[in-house]
Amino acid sequence: MTATKTCDIAVIGAGVFGAWTAHFLRQSGASVTLIDAYGPANGRASSSGETRIIRMGYGPDELYTRWSGRSLLLWREFFARIGVDLFRRTGVLWLSSDSDPYTAGMFDVLSRADVKHEKLAASDIRKRWPQMIFEDVSSAIFEHESGVLMARRAVQELMRDTVSHGAYYLSGVALPPKTRGKLREVQIANGERVSAGQFVFACGPWLPKLFPSIVGDRIFPTRQEVFFLGTPAGDNNFRSPQMPAWLHHTHPDRPYALPNIEERGFKIAFDRHGPEFDPDSSDRVVGQTSIERLRAYLKQHIPALQNAPVIETRVCQYENTWNGDFLIDRHPEAENVWLVGGGSGHGFKHGPAVGEYVSARLLHNAPPEPRFSLDSKQADRKRAIY
Ligand SMILES: Cc1cc2nc3c(=O)[nH]c(=O)nc-3n(C[C@H](O)[C@H](O)[C@H](O)COP(=O)(O)OP(=O)(O)OC[C@H]3O[C@@H](n4cnc5c(N)ncnc54)[C@H](O)[C@@H]3O)c2cc1C
């Protein structure tokens, strides 16, 4: 006889989206079972990085700015409650140009949303951060209260907390469900079953494998490389507050960097989409060509680090929708099944807002945001949200 677990809501996937969704559902009194194949924020998950930037700027896009603000508040409340602060207020610097409409729109939205920020000229940037050289940057926006989340640990703490408040955690692989009509249960690969009234599949880059006919061509995982460089001994120029988190917005490869946090080194990556990636089976080793490309960038922009040793690399995947908007919608053939994902390289910070949004839809039938619907997702690739 195989065991069947029964609950109000089953959440499949304990990355940042699933963990926050389970948290809010449980807080509302629902009985929740959370299932993960490899474990919360495991090494293959998109939420597994050491650190993720949380910034308010989204160009002229007010929705994500407001969600970031709400999320930062909720992250900080959670950290205060558990007594473990996993937020580092490094500030976030947008390096841009006067003629860039994205940052011009961002300036207006940040002002409207009451986000503390400052506009800087090229001369201010040179004076404040002499360790960086940006000839192509003529202006910048600095977000004072933004910073960095200690990502993997934050998700694992949230999971611990949610389980300690009564959610049930099951380690196992949920098999692709048969979704004609109402779903009664999910089968786990080891033979167990979880029966529930509603199901949330928050499986990030695995969603196309679980629902190939629905999202197979609407979420595409890409390989993304991250580098940690050893900074010179005794040099504090690459730590906060001497260095903020920053995004080189005018550069075609969209580099971004985080200061040396917890002695892991200066973190840098390119935000352009890499090749297709399989979250289960693809290797996560960085090639020499990527390191050479990085060194060419450093030589031009951060000369003190051009020969710095690469002390750690990570390969992760983005789970992109066509334009970068999240996917949060019901399965078209099973009204009690929700698909939650499409973080598209910028989703981590929004975990709390996503969890709050999903639980309000499930528990109170709150009206949906059209931008997150399945219908709005196209198969071509025109990234618009960063
Ligand atoms: C290199 C990199 C840098 C990034 N930087 C930032 C940043 O600075 N700021 C930011 O806000 N965002 C950033 N992001 C994006 C962000 O990390 C992701 O959008 C977010 O983590 C996605 O979370 P998720 O919960 O949707 O997916 P995941 O974290 O991948 O979680 C999905 C979970 O589902 C589980 N699962 C899958 N299939 C099954 C199954 N069949 N049965 C059971 N469990 C299953 C998996 O094991 C996994 O744990 C970055 C991403 C990458 C890769």
XYZ file of C-alpha atoms and ligand atoms in Angstrom:
439
model
C 0.000 0.000 0.000
C 1.368 3.424 -0.892
C 0.687 6.386 1.382
C -1.673 9.195 0.369
C -1.278 12.598 1.949
C -4.381 14.791 1.953
C -4.364 18.577 2.321
C -6.171 21.737 1.179
C -3.396 22.891 -1.134
C -0.327 21.151 -2.552
C 2.549 23.374 -3.651
C 5.009 21.666 -5.951
C 8.426 23.364 -5.983
C 10.218 24.883 -2.981
C 12.079 27.667 -4.743
C 11.414 31.271 -3.788
C 7.975 31.360 -5.494
C 6.733 28.085 -4.002
C 8.137 28.784 -0.533
C 6.484 32.212 -0.259
C 3.225 30.869 -1.696
C 3.178 28.059 0.879
C 4.016 30.587 3.604
C 0.998 32.810 2.850
C -1.369 29.884 2.309
C -0.371 28.392 5.639
C -0.637 31.772 7.359
C -4.248 31.945 6.157
C -4.992 28.662 7.884
C -4.945 26.285 4.882
C -3.337 22.880 5.291
C -0.390 22.859 2.902
C 1.906 20.140 1.557
C 5.080 21.366 -0.127
C 6.869 18.957 -2.448
C 10.342 19.286 -3.939
C 12.387 16.920 -6.067
C 15.860 18.069 -4.979
C 15.182 20.132 -1.843
C 14.472 23.814 -1.067
C 16.784 26.168 -3.038
C 18.832 23.165 -4.172
C 21.946 23.531 -6.333
C 19.980 23.124 -9.596
C 17.164 25.539 -8.693
C 17.119 29.126 -9.923
C 16.758 30.237 -6.298
C 19.997 28.559 -5.250
C 22.422 31.469 -5.697
C 24.258 32.848 -2.671
C 22.968 36.335 -3.405
C 20.310 38.116 -5.465
C 19.889 41.850 -6.018
C 16.732 43.521 -4.786
C 16.206 46.864 -6.524
C 13.174 49.002 -7.117
C 14.019 50.302 -10.601
C 12.132 48.721 -13.508
C 12.322 51.545 -16.029
C 8.859 52.992 -16.652
C 7.211 49.788 -15.327
C 5.370 50.750 -12.166
C 3.925 47.317 -11.327
C 7.291 45.654 -10.674
C 8.604 48.723 -8.828
C 5.653 48.517 -6.446
C 6.052 44.742 -6.083
C 9.763 45.179 -5.247
C 8.913 47.734 -2.594
C 6.255 45.500 -1.075
C 8.604 42.508 -1.221
C 11.508 44.293 0.439
C 9.205 45.210 3.315
C 8.012 41.593 3.650
C 11.528 40.129 3.399
C 12.710 42.476 6.137
C 9.719 41.739 8.370
C 10.402 38.024 7.974
C 14.119 38.387 8.787
C 13.271 40.510 11.854
C 10.759 37.918 13.072
C 13.196 34.987 12.808
C 16.130 37.048 14.126
C 18.387 36.295 11.114
C 19.060 39.297 8.880
C 19.638 38.071 5.335
C 19.378 41.483 3.669
C 22.461 43.637 2.982
C 21.679 47.291 2.279
C 24.461 47.940 -0.243
C 22.510 50.434 -2.363
C 21.963 49.765 -6.076
C 23.496 51.903 -8.812
C 22.028 52.078 -12.342
C 24.759 53.181 -14.753
C 23.092 54.721 -17.759
C 23.020 57.719 -20.077
C 21.029 60.936 -20.282
C 19.370 59.839 -23.508
C 18.170 56.458 -22.213
C 14.341 56.345 -22.037
C 14.348 53.330 -19.657
C 16.176 55.153 -16.866
C 14.314 58.403 -17.612
C 11.036 56.527 -17.072
C 12.478 54.876 -13.984
C 13.301 58.240 -12.428
C 9.628 59.284 -12.698
C 8.298 55.983 -11.334
C 10.728 55.937 -8.385
C 9.662 59.482 -7.496
C 5.960 58.571 -7.710
C 6.486 55.415 -5.654
C 8.396 57.295 -2.936
C 11.580 55.286 -3.437
C 14.584 57.112 -2.037
C 16.921 57.710 -4.982
C 19.418 60.162 -6.360
C 20.405 61.159 -9.892
C 24.144 61.365 -10.474
C 26.271 62.897 -13.228
C 29.341 61.180 -14.695
C 31.614 63.385 -12.565
C 29.776 62.292 -9.359
C 30.221 58.632 -10.301
C 33.967 59.067 -10.905
C 34.396 60.891 -7.591
C 32.370 58.419 -5.483
C 33.577 55.195 -7.071
C 37.064 55.835 -8.512
C 37.716 52.059 -8.717
C 35.256 51.886 -11.675
C 35.654 53.506 -15.119
C 32.610 53.956 -17.343
C 33.345 56.147 -20.376
C 29.945 55.320 -21.914
C 27.984 56.333 -18.797
C 26.780 59.929 -18.582
C 24.329 59.613 -15.699
C 23.202 57.181 -13.030
C 20.427 56.545 -10.548
C 21.357 55.412 -7.060
C 18.753 53.566 -4.938
C 19.836 54.062 -1.329
C 17.637 51.512 0.441
C 18.027 48.634 -2.023
C 20.628 45.903 -1.817
C 21.221 42.193 -1.756
C 19.324 39.175 -0.374
C 21.250 36.117 0.822
C 19.103 34.053 -1.503
C 19.611 30.352 -0.813
C 19.663 30.824 2.949
C 16.596 33.074 2.839
C 14.519 30.401 1.045
C 15.724 27.672 3.374
C 14.916 29.766 6.456
C 11.466 30.501 5.047
C 10.881 26.799 4.467
C 11.975 25.941 8.006
C 9.664 28.592 9.364
C 6.684 27.516 7.229
C 7.133 23.879 8.249
C 7.448 24.898 11.907
C 4.048 26.604 11.490
C 2.411 23.403 10.311
C 3.107 22.950 6.584
C 4.105 19.413 5.608
C 7.259 18.971 3.501
C 7.611 15.979 1.215
C 10.840 15.190 -0.602
C 9.922 13.633 -3.952
C 9.421 14.099 -7.673
C 5.861 14.999 -8.696
C 4.996 13.258 -11.958
C 3.393 15.289 -14.760
C -0.313 15.403 -13.828
C -3.185 14.324 -16.046
C -5.075 17.569 -16.246
C -8.408 16.915 -17.943
C -11.030 18.463 -15.654
C -10.359 18.791 -11.940
C -7.104 17.345 -10.609
C -7.625 15.091 -7.575
C -4.056 14.134 -6.732
C -0.435 14.249 -7.832
C 1.566 11.073 -8.062
C 5.034 11.058 -6.578
C 7.703 9.028 -8.396
C 8.173 6.713 -5.371
C 4.499 5.711 -5.485
C 3.159 8.093 -2.833
C 0.205 10.346 -3.709
C -0.809 13.795 -2.556
C -4.473 14.614 -2.824
C -5.598 18.253 -2.485
C -8.336 20.702 -3.356
C -5.935 22.981 -5.266
C -2.444 22.565 -6.705
C 0.249 25.160 -7.329
C 3.077 24.122 -9.632
C 5.915 26.569 -8.855
C 8.553 24.564 -10.664
C 10.582 27.375 -12.244
C 12.660 26.068 -15.178
C 11.027 22.619 -14.879
C 7.552 23.883 -15.836
C 8.091 23.110 -19.570
C 8.931 19.489 -18.687
C 5.849 19.068 -16.513
C 3.463 20.805 -18.917
C 5.038 20.463 -22.370
C 1.882 21.125 -24.353
C 0.969 24.227 -22.325
C 4.268 25.976 -21.560
C 6.776 23.976 -23.654
C 7.254 26.935 -25.979
C 6.319 29.682 -23.506
C 9.101 29.274 -20.930
C 12.629 28.730 -22.145
C 15.481 28.080 -19.695
C 18.848 29.637 -20.584
C 22.323 28.998 -19.200
C 23.706 31.885 -17.103
C 27.250 32.112 -15.733
C 28.319 33.893 -12.561
C 31.898 34.690 -11.468
C 33.366 35.456 -8.058
C 36.735 37.225 -8.135
C 39.257 37.363 -5.329
C 39.909 40.998 -4.452
C 43.422 42.196 -3.464
C 44.389 41.433 0.157
C 43.480 44.232 2.539
C 41.586 46.153 -0.194
C 38.157 47.375 0.895
C 37.263 49.030 -2.419
C 35.087 46.112 -3.450
C 33.007 45.840 -0.287
C 29.969 47.768 0.841
C 29.814 50.723 1.503
C 32.756 51.492 -0.815
C 31.020 49.571 -3.593
C 27.256 49.197 -4.139
C 25.534 46.546 -6.235
C 25.460 47.966 -9.777
C 24.032 47.399 -13.242
C 25.844 48.619 -16.352
C 22.623 49.323 -18.202
C 24.116 50.976 -21.307
C 26.379 47.992 -22.113
C 24.953 45.506 -24.694
C 25.813 42.483 -22.489
C 24.124 44.095 -19.474
C 26.821 43.325 -16.869
C 25.860 43.554 -13.200
C 27.939 43.136 -10.066
C 27.672 42.748 -6.321
C 30.273 43.794 -3.777
C 32.270 41.240 -1.821
C 29.753 39.898 0.712
C 30.684 37.441 3.454
C 34.196 37.153 1.953
C 33.058 35.205 -1.126
C 34.603 37.731 -3.500
C 33.372 40.343 -5.955
C 30.466 38.837 -7.935
C 29.909 39.705 -11.578
C 27.763 38.302 -14.395
C 26.288 39.209 -17.769
C 22.526 39.403 -17.964
C 22.276 38.571 -21.693
C 20.527 35.216 -22.311
C 22.836 32.232 -22.739
C 22.140 29.029 -24.720
C 19.289 26.638 -23.919
C 19.733 24.709 -20.686
C 18.336 21.575 -19.033
C 17.959 22.130 -15.269
C 18.279 18.384 -14.512
C 21.135 17.258 -16.710
C 23.184 20.180 -18.056
C 26.742 20.586 -16.734
C 27.481 23.653 -14.681
C 31.118 24.332 -15.560
C 32.272 27.676 -16.949
C 34.437 27.673 -20.099
C 37.743 29.520 -20.620
C 36.230 31.739 -23.345
C 33.771 33.160 -20.819
C 36.593 33.995 -18.421
C 38.528 35.742 -21.211
C 35.437 37.788 -22.132
C 35.058 38.746 -18.481
C 38.716 39.817 -18.225
C 38.351 42.029 -21.325
C 35.406 43.751 -19.623
C 37.289 44.164 -16.339
C 40.360 45.605 -18.079
C 38.199 48.380 -19.476
C 35.968 49.066 -16.485
C 37.565 47.742 -13.278
C 41.281 47.608 -14.030
C 42.265 46.679 -10.452
C 40.501 43.315 -10.961
C 41.558 42.515 -14.540
C 43.971 39.814 -13.350
C 42.126 38.900 -10.153
C 41.782 35.152 -9.611
C 38.396 33.568 -10.322
C 37.769 31.983 -6.930
C 34.354 30.519 -7.673
C 31.955 30.190 -10.591
C 28.310 29.177 -10.758
C 26.090 28.205 -13.641
C 22.395 28.729 -13.107
C 19.448 29.085 -15.453
C 16.905 31.773 -16.151
C 13.380 30.508 -16.856
C 12.331 33.147 -19.364
C 8.938 34.053 -20.696
C 8.860 35.791 -24.058
C 9.078 39.329 -22.594
C 10.077 38.716 -18.952
C 6.601 39.021 -17.384
C 5.828 36.309 -14.825
C 3.419 33.463 -15.541
C 0.777 33.144 -12.799
C -2.418 31.585 -14.072
C -4.739 28.609 -13.895
C -4.054 25.613 -16.072
C -6.417 26.020 -19.070
C -7.764 22.453 -18.685
C -7.881 22.124 -14.892
C -9.333 24.978 -12.918
C -7.800 23.877 -9.593
C -4.228 23.796 -10.979
C -2.076 26.937 -10.956
C 1.126 27.518 -12.894
C 3.539 29.919 -11.189
C 6.904 30.788 -12.683
C 8.662 32.633 -15.477
C 10.910 34.562 -13.073
C 12.959 35.471 -16.170
C 16.183 36.413 -14.393
C 14.562 39.009 -12.129
C 12.054 37.049 -10.046
C 13.853 36.327 -6.788
C 13.281 39.675 -5.116
C 9.530 39.393 -5.832
C 9.038 36.116 -3.948
C 6.909 37.690 -1.181
C 4.706 39.662 -3.602
C 4.243 36.581 -5.801
C 3.298 34.457 -2.775
C 0.818 37.058 -1.571
C -0.703 37.404 -5.055
C -1.058 33.637 -5.583
C -2.587 32.971 -2.178
C -5.115 35.818 -2.685
C -6.167 34.232 -6.004
C -6.517 30.778 -4.502
C -8.219 31.703 -1.260
C -10.234 34.804 -2.139
C -10.635 34.567 -5.929
C -9.007 38.011 -6.220
C -8.975 39.488 -9.756
C -6.017 38.432 -11.904
C -3.416 40.745 -13.451
C -3.672 40.255 -17.261
C 0.108 40.565 -17.704
C 0.648 37.320 -15.812
C -1.876 35.293 -17.802
C -1.012 32.286 -19.926
C -2.787 33.902 -22.884
C -0.403 36.859 -22.785
C 2.614 34.555 -23.176
C 3.947 34.255 -26.700
C 6.421 31.861 -28.249
C 8.773 34.459 -29.773
C 11.438 36.201 -27.684
C 11.253 39.939 -27.151
C 12.657 40.668 -23.746
C 11.242 43.900 -22.378
C 11.358 43.463 -18.594
C 14.696 43.331 -16.798
C 22.418 33.683 -12.317
C 21.112 34.240 -11.872
C 21.060 35.498 -11.316
C 19.841 36.029 -10.900
N 19.837 37.256 -10.305
C 18.693 37.750 -9.801
C 18.721 38.943 -9.049
O 19.794 39.548 -8.840
N 17.556 39.412 -8.540
C 16.373 38.760 -8.735
O 15.360 39.253 -8.253
N 16.313 37.596 -9.430
C 17.446 37.078 -9.955
N 17.445 35.889 -10.639
C 16.146 35.221 -10.917
C 15.623 34.401 -9.764
O 16.663 33.721 -9.098
C 14.554 33.416 -10.267
O 13.591 34.111 -11.045
C 13.833 32.741 -9.102
O 14.759 32.185 -8.205
C 12.896 31.652 -9.640
O 12.373 30.933 -8.541
P 11.329 29.754 -8.731
O 10.813 29.443 -7.376
O 10.355 30.094 -9.807
O 12.181 28.520 -9.349
P 13.264 27.559 -8.664
O 14.055 28.264 -7.647
O 14.015 26.906 -9.778
O 12.407 26.461 -7.913
C 11.707 25.437 -8.596
C 11.693 24.217 -7.696
O 10.823 23.241 -8.264
C 11.346 21.959 -7.954
N 10.755 20.999 -8.902
C 10.837 21.040 -10.245
N 10.171 20.008 -10.786
C 9.661 19.291 -9.752
C 8.881 18.109 -9.674
N 8.470 17.443 -10.761
N 8.531 17.646 -8.447
C 8.923 18.302 -7.322
N 9.677 19.432 -7.355
C 10.032 19.926 -8.550
C 12.843 22.140 -8.139
O 13.594 21.150 -7.461
C 13.063 23.544 -7.557
O 13.437 23.494 -6.199
C 18.636 35.311 -11.068
C 18.685 34.015 -11.619
C 19.901 33.484 -12.004
C 19.940 32.091 -12.574
